[in-house]
Amino acid sequence: MFKNKLTILRIIIAAIVGLLLFCYFILFIPAVQNKVAQTIAKKFSTTIGTEVKIGRVGFTLFNKLDMEDVLILDQHKDTLLYSKSFKLRLTDLFFSDSVPTIRYLGLVGAKVYLHRSTVKWNYDYILDKFKGDSTKKDSTNFDIKKIDLSDIHFIMDDEWIGEKMELKANNLLANINSIIGGRILIDQVVANKPYYLIQAKKGLRPKALEPKIIKRNKNELYFNPGHLVIKAKDIQIIKGKFWIEYEFNKPLPYFDGEHIRMTDLNAHIKNASFIEDTIKAEIQASVKERSGFEIKKLITSFRMTPEIMELDKLNLITNKSSIGNYYAMQYKDFTNDFKNYVTKVIMKAHFSNASISSDDVAYFAPELGTLKQKINTSFHFSGTVADFEATELVARYNNSFVRGSFSMRGIPDMRNTQISFSNVMAKTNYGDLMNWLPALGKIKNFPFEGLGDLNFKGDFKGTLYN
């Protein structure tokens, strides 16, 4: 009797195990997996109230998920998210006591379109559906090792405020050492043909609804309110583009602070860090700007905060100039001040044995474009393009030299720009002087050539024309 009961029990256990194994293995059949995916997509679509589609699916129960043709529409039937391919590789969650680890996350042909023309974004309806208790803290931790994004296109179009951000890339690859809470350590990032756009435009938000500008407290973080710590050993940018646009008017033929368009951006960045509100990195880069201005080589220790962008230990080679060893730009608001670069951004520089071509300066002040001259100089510089002072100035040009303190106020209106030169010691001759002041050639019946060297000691105030 007992043996019969034991036999029946064994049969029942074997049947249950067999049924579980059958269910497990049947899930590996592609048709079954796709049916499960369609059911999940339909359920999710019903939950959020818009269309959700998934093409093909392949997965294992513990560590693998592949999806194709994933589509989520917003409430206006526009594409919110689409991905041609999605691949996820995990640690075996059910057989590991450690923090869940995403070993690989891959997206191919991903397109994300975030948009708003009112207070609400086109994705807010999804957040509203899954909004939980905000008083409960989410203690979920995870780690991630590799992110591989190919043919991506991300748009964040904020018509309400008046700003559009866009990111494209042929490929973005990140190898990550660890993510522990807010501490992210990255081994390498490679960006192949990235394109990043910041487009400012007129917003739809009424002035009455604009928030009051609150002055930032001295110790309040501007870039990093979450106190993240991000470090990256190696970052490479290959043939990138970076554009900053204000409105949609036609750019000026020279450097236009409202239309900064940088192309052929190649960079190798080492030991980058983002701690508190400070970004630091060792940078080697080259880039071309729409105006024709080109940075052929840039080597520097870079630092950026909400108030300053600093290039220390600087070695800069442009179209026809070479500059070193310190340059910084100071500002109160990065976006707004760079829009009015000539008058708002304060430059600080310490140049030693620099070679500066008037052709390069002419990209920013085109009135100097006819000079076609180059000087060797050392000085300390402070001020904006429109209003600056150079102290401890030593400049040499052919057989001429000048020492003193020099300031200009009024650029780019060169005819009315006020020039001040104090404590001057200078030596020149008619030939060198003519290259800088061609108007002298209009003076007739005066033997300039016979004057030989001209020496000056004292001060000068006036314009280029008096």
Coordinates of C-alpha atoms in Angstrom, one line a residue:
M1 CA 0.0 0.0 0.0
F2 CA 2.8 2.4 1.0
K3 CA 4.8 1.5 -2.1
N4 CA 1.8 2.3 -4.3
K5 CA 1.4 5.7 -2.7
L6 CA 5.1 6.4 -3.1
T7 CA 4.9 5.4 -6.8
I8 CA 1.9 7.7 -7.4
L9 CA 3.8 10.6 -5.6
R10 CA 6.8 10.1 -7.8
I11 CA 4.6 10.1 -10.9
I12 CA 2.9 13.4 -9.8
I13 CA 6.3 15.1 -9.0
A14 CA 7.7 13.9 -12.4
A15 CA 4.6 15.2 -14.2
I16 CA 4.9 18.6 -12.5
V17 CA 8.6 18.8 -13.3
G18 CA 8.0 17.7 -16.8
L19 CA 5.3 20.3 -17.2
L20 CA 7.5 23.1 -15.9
L21 CA 10.3 22.0 -18.2
F22 CA 7.9 21.8 -21.1
C23 CA 6.7 25.4 -20.4
Y24 CA 10.3 26.5 -20.0
F25 CA 11.5 25.0 -23.3
I26 CA 8.4 26.1 -25.2
L27 CA 9.3 29.7 -24.4
F28 CA 12.4 29.3 -26.5
I29 CA 10.3 28.8 -29.6
P30 CA 10.4 32.1 -31.6
A31 CA 6.7 32.0 -32.4
V32 CA 5.8 31.6 -28.7
Q33 CA 8.2 34.4 -27.7
N34 CA 6.7 36.8 -30.3
K35 CA 3.2 35.9 -29.1
V36 CA 4.2 36.7 -25.5
A37 CA 5.8 40.0 -26.7
Q38 CA 2.7 41.0 -28.6
T39 CA 0.5 40.3 -25.5
I40 CA 2.8 42.4 -23.3
A41 CA 2.8 45.2 -25.9
K42 CA -1.0 45.2 -26.2
K43 CA -1.3 45.3 -22.4
F44 CA 1.2 48.2 -22.1
S45 CA -0.6 50.0 -24.9
T46 CA -3.9 49.6 -23.1
T47 CA -2.3 50.9 -19.8
I48 CA -0.8 54.1 -21.3
G49 CA -3.6 54.7 -23.8
T50 CA -1.4 54.9 -27.0
E51 CA -0.1 52.6 -29.6
V52 CA 2.8 50.3 -28.6
K53 CA 4.3 47.8 -31.1
I54 CA 7.1 45.2 -30.9
G55 CA 8.3 43.3 -34.0
R56 CA 10.3 40.3 -33.3
V57 CA 11.5 39.2 -29.9
G58 CA 14.0 36.7 -28.6
F59 CA 14.9 36.1 -24.9
T60 CA 16.0 33.7 -22.2
L61 CA 14.4 33.8 -18.8
F62 CA 17.5 34.9 -17.0
N63 CA 20.0 37.0 -18.9
K64 CA 19.1 37.8 -22.5
L65 CA 16.5 40.0 -24.4
D66 CA 16.5 40.9 -28.1
M67 CA 13.8 43.1 -29.7
E68 CA 13.3 44.5 -33.1
D69 CA 11.1 47.4 -34.4
V70 CA 10.0 48.7 -31.0
L71 CA 7.6 51.7 -31.4
I72 CA 5.8 53.9 -28.9
L73 CA 3.5 56.7 -30.1
D74 CA 2.5 59.7 -28.1
Q75 CA -1.0 60.9 -27.6
H76 CA -0.9 62.9 -30.8
K77 CA 0.1 59.7 -32.8
D78 CA 3.6 61.1 -33.3
T79 CA 6.6 58.8 -32.7
L80 CA 7.9 59.1 -29.1
L81 CA 10.4 56.3 -29.4
Y82 CA 11.4 53.9 -32.1
S83 CA 14.3 51.4 -32.2
K84 CA 15.1 49.1 -35.0
S85 CA 17.0 46.8 -32.7
F86 CA 17.4 46.5 -28.9
K87 CA 19.8 44.1 -27.2
L88 CA 20.2 43.5 -23.5
R89 CA 22.5 41.1 -21.7
L90 CA 22.3 40.7 -17.9
T91 CA 23.8 38.7 -15.1
D92 CA 21.8 35.7 -14.1
L93 CA 19.4 37.6 -11.8
F94 CA 17.9 34.5 -10.2
F95 CA 21.2 32.8 -9.5
S96 CA 23.3 35.7 -8.2
D97 CA 23.2 37.6 -4.9
S98 CA 25.2 40.5 -6.2
V99 CA 23.9 43.8 -7.6
P100 CA 22.2 43.2 -11.0
T101 CA 24.6 44.0 -13.8
I102 CA 23.7 45.0 -17.4
R103 CA 26.7 43.5 -19.2
Y104 CA 25.6 44.9 -22.6
L105 CA 23.0 47.4 -23.7
G106 CA 22.7 48.0 -27.5
L107 CA 20.5 50.1 -29.6
V108 CA 20.5 50.4 -33.4
G109 CA 18.4 52.9 -35.4
A110 CA 17.0 54.5 -32.2
K111 CA 14.9 57.7 -32.5
V112 CA 13.6 59.6 -29.6
Y113 CA 11.4 62.7 -30.0
L114 CA 10.5 64.6 -26.9
H115 CA 8.3 67.7 -27.5
R116 CA 6.1 70.2 -25.8
S117 CA 4.2 73.3 -26.8
T118 CA 2.5 73.6 -23.5
V119 CA 3.5 73.0 -19.9
K120 CA 3.3 69.2 -20.4
W121 CA 5.8 67.1 -22.4
N122 CA 4.6 64.4 -24.8
Y123 CA 5.9 61.7 -22.5
D124 CA 4.3 63.0 -19.3
Y125 CA 1.2 60.8 -19.8
I126 CA 3.4 57.7 -19.4
L127 CA 4.9 59.1 -16.2
D128 CA 1.5 59.9 -14.9
K129 CA 0.3 56.3 -15.4
F130 CA 3.2 54.8 -13.4
K131 CA 3.5 57.5 -10.8
G132 CA 4.0 55.9 -7.5
D133 CA 4.3 57.2 -3.9
S134 CA 6.9 60.0 -4.1
T135 CA 7.6 59.7 -0.4
K136 CA 9.1 56.3 -0.9
K137 CA 12.7 56.2 -1.8
D138 CA 13.7 53.8 -4.6
S139 CA 16.6 51.8 -3.3
T140 CA 17.1 49.8 -6.6
N141 CA 20.8 49.5 -7.5
F142 CA 22.3 48.2 -10.7
D143 CA 25.6 48.2 -12.5
I144 CA 26.3 48.5 -16.3
K145 CA 29.4 47.6 -18.2
K146 CA 28.9 48.4 -21.9
I147 CA 26.6 50.7 -23.9
D148 CA 26.6 50.5 -27.7
L149 CA 24.4 52.9 -29.6
S150 CA 24.4 53.0 -33.4
D151 CA 22.6 55.3 -35.8
I152 CA 20.9 57.2 -33.0
H153 CA 18.8 60.4 -33.2
F154 CA 17.6 62.2 -30.1
I155 CA 15.5 65.4 -30.3
M156 CA 14.2 67.4 -27.3
D157 CA 12.1 70.2 -28.8
D158 CA 10.8 72.6 -26.1
E159 CA 8.6 75.1 -28.0
W160 CA 7.1 76.2 -24.6
I161 CA 10.4 77.8 -23.4
G162 CA 12.0 78.1 -26.8
E163 CA 14.9 75.7 -27.0
K164 CA 15.7 72.7 -29.1
M165 CA 18.5 70.1 -28.4
E166 CA 19.4 67.5 -30.9
L167 CA 21.9 64.7 -30.9
K168 CA 22.9 62.4 -33.7
A169 CA 25.7 59.9 -34.0
N170 CA 26.9 57.1 -36.2
N171 CA 28.0 55.2 -33.1
L172 CA 28.5 55.9 -29.4
L173 CA 30.4 53.2 -27.4
A174 CA 31.0 53.3 -23.7
N175 CA 32.9 50.8 -21.6
I176 CA 32.1 51.4 -18.0
N177 CA 34.1 50.3 -15.0
S178 CA 31.4 50.7 -12.4
I179 CA 28.3 52.6 -11.3
I180 CA 27.8 52.7 -7.6
G181 CA 25.0 55.1 -6.5
G182 CA 25.9 58.5 -7.9
R183 CA 29.6 57.5 -8.6
I184 CA 30.2 56.6 -12.2
L185 CA 33.6 55.4 -13.4
I186 CA 34.1 55.1 -17.1
D187 CA 37.1 53.4 -18.9
Q188 CA 36.4 54.6 -22.4
V189 CA 33.9 56.5 -24.5
V190 CA 34.2 56.7 -28.3
A191 CA 31.8 59.0 -30.3
N192 CA 31.9 58.5 -34.1
K193 CA 30.5 61.4 -36.1
P194 CA 28.4 62.9 -33.3
Y195 CA 26.3 66.0 -34.1
Y196 CA 25.0 68.1 -31.2
L197 CA 22.8 71.2 -31.7
I198 CA 21.5 73.8 -29.2
Q199 CA 18.8 75.9 -30.9
A200 CA 17.3 78.9 -29.1
K201 CA 14.1 80.3 -30.5
K202 CA 11.1 82.3 -29.5
G203 CA 9.0 80.4 -27.0
L204 CA 5.2 80.1 -26.7
R205 CA 5.1 80.6 -22.9
P206 CA 3.5 84.0 -22.0
K207 CA 5.7 86.4 -20.1
A208 CA 3.3 86.3 -17.2
L209 CA 4.2 82.6 -16.7
E210 CA 7.9 83.0 -16.9
P211 CA 9.6 82.1 -13.6
K212 CA 11.5 84.7 -11.8
I213 CA 15.2 84.5 -12.2
I214 CA 16.5 83.4 -8.8
K215 CA 20.1 84.4 -8.1
R216 CA 22.2 81.3 -7.4
N217 CA 23.5 81.1 -3.9
K218 CA 27.3 81.0 -3.6
N219 CA 27.4 77.3 -2.6
E220 CA 24.5 76.1 -4.7
L221 CA 25.3 73.7 -7.5
Y222 CA 24.3 74.9 -11.0
F223 CA 25.4 72.0 -13.3
N224 CA 25.3 69.2 -10.8
P225 CA 22.5 69.5 -8.2
G226 CA 22.5 65.7 -7.7
H227 CA 26.1 65.7 -6.6
L228 CA 27.1 63.1 -9.1
V229 CA 30.7 62.1 -9.4
I230 CA 31.7 61.1 -13.0
K231 CA 35.2 60.2 -14.1
A232 CA 36.3 59.0 -17.5
K233 CA 39.8 57.8 -18.3
D234 CA 39.6 58.1 -22.1
I235 CA 37.1 59.9 -24.4
Q236 CA 37.5 60.1 -28.2
I237 CA 35.4 62.2 -30.6
I238 CA 35.8 61.5 -34.3
K239 CA 34.6 63.9 -37.0
G240 CA 32.0 65.6 -34.7
K241 CA 29.8 68.6 -35.2
F242 CA 28.7 71.1 -32.5
W243 CA 26.3 73.9 -33.3
I244 CA 24.9 76.7 -31.2
E245 CA 22.1 78.6 -32.9
Y246 CA 20.0 81.6 -31.9
E247 CA 16.8 82.1 -33.9
F248 CA 16.8 81.4 -37.7
N249 CA 18.2 84.5 -39.3
K250 CA 21.0 84.1 -41.8
P251 CA 24.5 84.0 -40.3
L252 CA 27.0 86.8 -40.8
P253 CA 29.8 86.0 -43.2
Y254 CA 32.4 86.2 -40.3
F255 CA 32.2 84.7 -36.8
D256 CA 28.7 85.1 -35.6
G257 CA 28.0 84.5 -31.9
E258 CA 24.4 83.7 -32.8
H259 CA 25.4 80.9 -35.2
I260 CA 28.4 79.0 -33.9
R261 CA 28.9 76.0 -36.2
M262 CA 31.9 73.8 -35.5
T263 CA 32.7 70.9 -37.8
D264 CA 35.5 68.3 -38.2
L265 CA 35.7 68.1 -34.4
N266 CA 38.3 65.6 -33.4
A267 CA 39.3 65.2 -29.8
H268 CA 41.2 62.9 -27.5
I269 CA 40.3 63.6 -23.8
K270 CA 42.0 62.0 -20.9
N271 CA 41.3 61.9 -17.2
A272 CA 38.0 63.8 -17.5
S273 CA 36.0 64.4 -14.3
F274 CA 32.7 66.0 -13.3
I275 CA 32.7 66.6 -9.5
E276 CA 30.4 69.1 -7.8
D277 CA 30.1 71.9 -10.4
T278 CA 33.5 71.5 -12.0
I279 CA 34.5 69.8 -15.2
K280 CA 38.2 69.0 -15.7
A281 CA 40.1 67.2 -18.5
E282 CA 43.3 66.9 -20.4
I283 CA 42.4 67.7 -24.0
Q284 CA 43.9 67.4 -27.5
A285 CA 41.6 68.6 -30.2
S286 CA 41.1 70.2 -33.6
V287 CA 38.0 71.9 -35.1
K288 CA 36.8 74.2 -37.9
E289 CA 34.2 77.0 -37.5
R290 CA 31.7 78.0 -40.2
S291 CA 33.4 81.4 -40.5
G292 CA 36.7 79.8 -41.7
F293 CA 38.4 80.1 -38.4
E294 CA 40.2 76.8 -37.6
I295 CA 41.9 75.4 -34.6
K296 CA 44.5 73.1 -36.1
K297 CA 45.8 71.9 -32.7
L298 CA 44.6 72.5 -29.2
I299 CA 46.4 71.0 -26.2
T300 CA 45.3 72.2 -22.8
S301 CA 44.3 71.4 -19.2
F302 CA 40.7 72.3 -19.3
R303 CA 38.4 73.5 -16.5
M304 CA 34.9 74.6 -16.6
T305 CA 32.6 75.9 -13.9
P306 CA 29.3 78.0 -14.0
E307 CA 31.5 81.1 -14.1
I308 CA 34.6 80.3 -16.2
M309 CA 35.9 78.2 -19.0
E310 CA 39.7 77.9 -18.6
L311 CA 42.4 76.6 -20.8
D312 CA 45.6 76.3 -18.8
K313 CA 49.0 75.0 -20.2
L314 CA 47.7 76.1 -23.5
N315 CA 49.2 75.3 -26.9
L316 CA 47.0 76.6 -29.6
I317 CA 47.6 76.7 -33.3
T318 CA 45.1 78.3 -35.6
N319 CA 45.0 79.2 -39.3
K320 CA 48.0 81.5 -39.1
S321 CA 48.6 82.0 -35.4
S322 CA 50.2 80.2 -32.5
I323 CA 49.3 81.0 -28.9
G324 CA 50.2 80.0 -25.4
N325 CA 50.0 79.5 -22.4
Y326 CA 46.8 80.6 -20.7
Y327 CA 43.3 81.6 -21.8
A328 CA 40.0 81.8 -20.0
M329 CA 36.5 83.0 -20.7
Q330 CA 34.4 84.4 -17.8
Y331 CA 30.6 84.7 -18.0
K332 CA 27.5 85.1 -15.8
D333 CA 25.2 82.9 -17.9
F334 CA 26.8 80.5 -20.4
T335 CA 24.0 80.4 -23.0
N336 CA 22.9 84.1 -22.9
D337 CA 26.4 85.6 -22.7
F338 CA 27.8 83.5 -25.6
K339 CA 25.0 84.8 -27.7
N340 CA 26.6 88.3 -27.2
Y341 CA 30.1 87.1 -27.2
V342 CA 31.7 90.4 -28.4
T343 CA 30.3 92.4 -25.4
K344 CA 29.4 89.9 -22.7
V345 CA 32.2 87.3 -22.5
I346 CA 35.3 88.5 -20.5
M347 CA 38.5 87.0 -21.7
K348 CA 41.6 86.6 -19.6
A349 CA 44.9 85.6 -21.2
H350 CA 48.6 85.4 -20.5
F351 CA 50.4 85.0 -23.8
S352 CA 54.2 84.4 -24.1
N353 CA 56.0 84.5 -27.4
A354 CA 52.7 84.3 -29.3
S355 CA 52.5 84.7 -33.0
I356 CA 49.2 86.4 -33.9
S357 CA 47.9 87.1 -37.4
S358 CA 45.5 89.9 -38.2
D359 CA 43.8 87.5 -40.6
D360 CA 42.7 85.3 -37.6
V361 CA 41.6 88.3 -35.6
A362 CA 39.6 89.4 -38.7
Y363 CA 37.3 86.4 -38.4
F364 CA 35.9 88.1 -35.3
A365 CA 36.5 91.8 -36.3
P366 CA 36.3 91.8 -40.1
E367 CA 37.4 95.4 -40.4
L368 CA 41.0 94.2 -39.7
G369 CA 40.8 91.8 -42.8
T370 CA 42.8 94.2 -45.0
L371 CA 45.9 94.4 -42.7
K372 CA 47.4 91.0 -43.6
Q373 CA 50.0 91.3 -40.9
K374 CA 51.5 89.2 -38.2
I375 CA 53.2 90.1 -34.9
N376 CA 55.1 88.3 -32.2
T377 CA 54.0 89.3 -28.8
S378 CA 53.8 88.7 -25.1
F379 CA 51.2 90.3 -22.8
H380 CA 48.4 89.9 -20.2
F381 CA 44.9 90.4 -21.6
S382 CA 41.7 91.2 -19.9
G383 CA 38.3 92.3 -21.2
T384 CA 35.8 91.6 -24.0
V385 CA 36.4 91.8 -27.7
A386 CA 34.6 95.2 -27.7
D387 CA 36.5 96.6 -24.6
F388 CA 39.8 95.2 -23.6
E389 CA 43.2 96.0 -22.1
A390 CA 46.6 94.4 -22.7
T391 CA 49.2 95.1 -20.0
E392 CA 53.0 94.4 -20.0
L393 CA 52.7 94.3 -23.8
V394 CA 55.8 93.6 -25.8
A395 CA 55.2 93.3 -29.6
R396 CA 57.7 92.9 -32.5
Y397 CA 57.0 93.3 -36.2
N398 CA 59.8 93.3 -38.8
N399 CA 62.2 96.0 -37.6
S400 CA 59.7 97.6 -35.3
F401 CA 58.8 97.0 -31.6
V402 CA 56.5 98.5 -29.0
R403 CA 56.2 98.2 -25.2
G404 CA 53.5 99.5 -22.9
S405 CA 49.9 99.0 -21.9
F406 CA 47.3 99.0 -24.6
S407 CA 43.5 99.2 -24.7
M408 CA 40.7 99.4 -27.2
R409 CA 37.0 100.3 -26.7
G410 CA 34.4 100.2 -29.5
I411 CA 35.2 97.2 -31.6
P412 CA 33.8 96.2 -34.2
D413 CA 33.2 99.9 -35.1
M414 CA 36.8 100.4 -36.0
R415 CA 36.4 104.0 -37.2
N416 CA 35.2 105.1 -33.8
T417 CA 37.1 102.7 -31.6
Q418 CA 39.0 104.5 -28.9
I419 CA 42.6 103.5 -28.5
S420 CA 44.7 104.1 -25.4
F421 CA 48.4 103.4 -25.3
S422 CA 50.3 104.3 -22.1
N423 CA 53.9 104.1 -20.9
V424 CA 54.9 103.5 -24.5
M425 CA 58.3 102.8 -25.8
A426 CA 58.2 102.2 -29.5
K427 CA 60.5 102.1 -32.5
T428 CA 59.3 101.9 -36.2
N429 CA 59.9 103.1 -39.7
Y430 CA 57.8 104.3 -42.6
G431 CA 57.7 100.9 -44.3
D432 CA 56.4 99.0 -41.3
L433 CA 54.0 101.8 -40.4
M434 CA 52.5 101.8 -43.8
N435 CA 51.6 98.2 -43.5
W436 CA 49.4 98.9 -40.4
L437 CA 48.2 102.4 -41.4
P438 CA 47.8 102.4 -45.2
A439 CA 46.1 105.8 -44.9
L440 CA 49.6 107.4 -44.6
G441 CA 50.0 106.7 -48.3
K442 CA 47.4 109.3 -49.1
I443 CA 49.6 112.0 -47.6
K444 CA 51.6 113.6 -50.5
N445 CA 54.7 115.8 -50.7
F446 CA 56.1 114.6 -47.3
P447 CA 59.4 112.7 -47.2
F448 CA 58.4 109.9 -44.8
E449 CA 61.1 107.6 -46.3
G450 CA 63.8 110.1 -45.3
L451 CA 62.9 110.1 -41.7
G452 CA 64.6 106.7 -41.0
D453 CA 63.7 105.1 -37.7
L454 CA 60.9 106.7 -35.7
N455 CA 61.1 106.5 -31.9
F456 CA 58.3 107.3 -29.5
K457 CA 58.1 107.5 -25.7
G458 CA 55.0 108.6 -23.9
D459 CA 51.2 108.1 -24.2
F460 CA 48.7 108.0 -27.0
K461 CA 44.9 108.4 -27.0
G462 CA 42.7 108.5 -30.1
T463 CA 41.5 106.3 -33.0
L464 CA 43.1 104.7 -35.9
Y465 CA 42.4 107.8 -37.9
N466 CA 43.6 110.5 -35.6

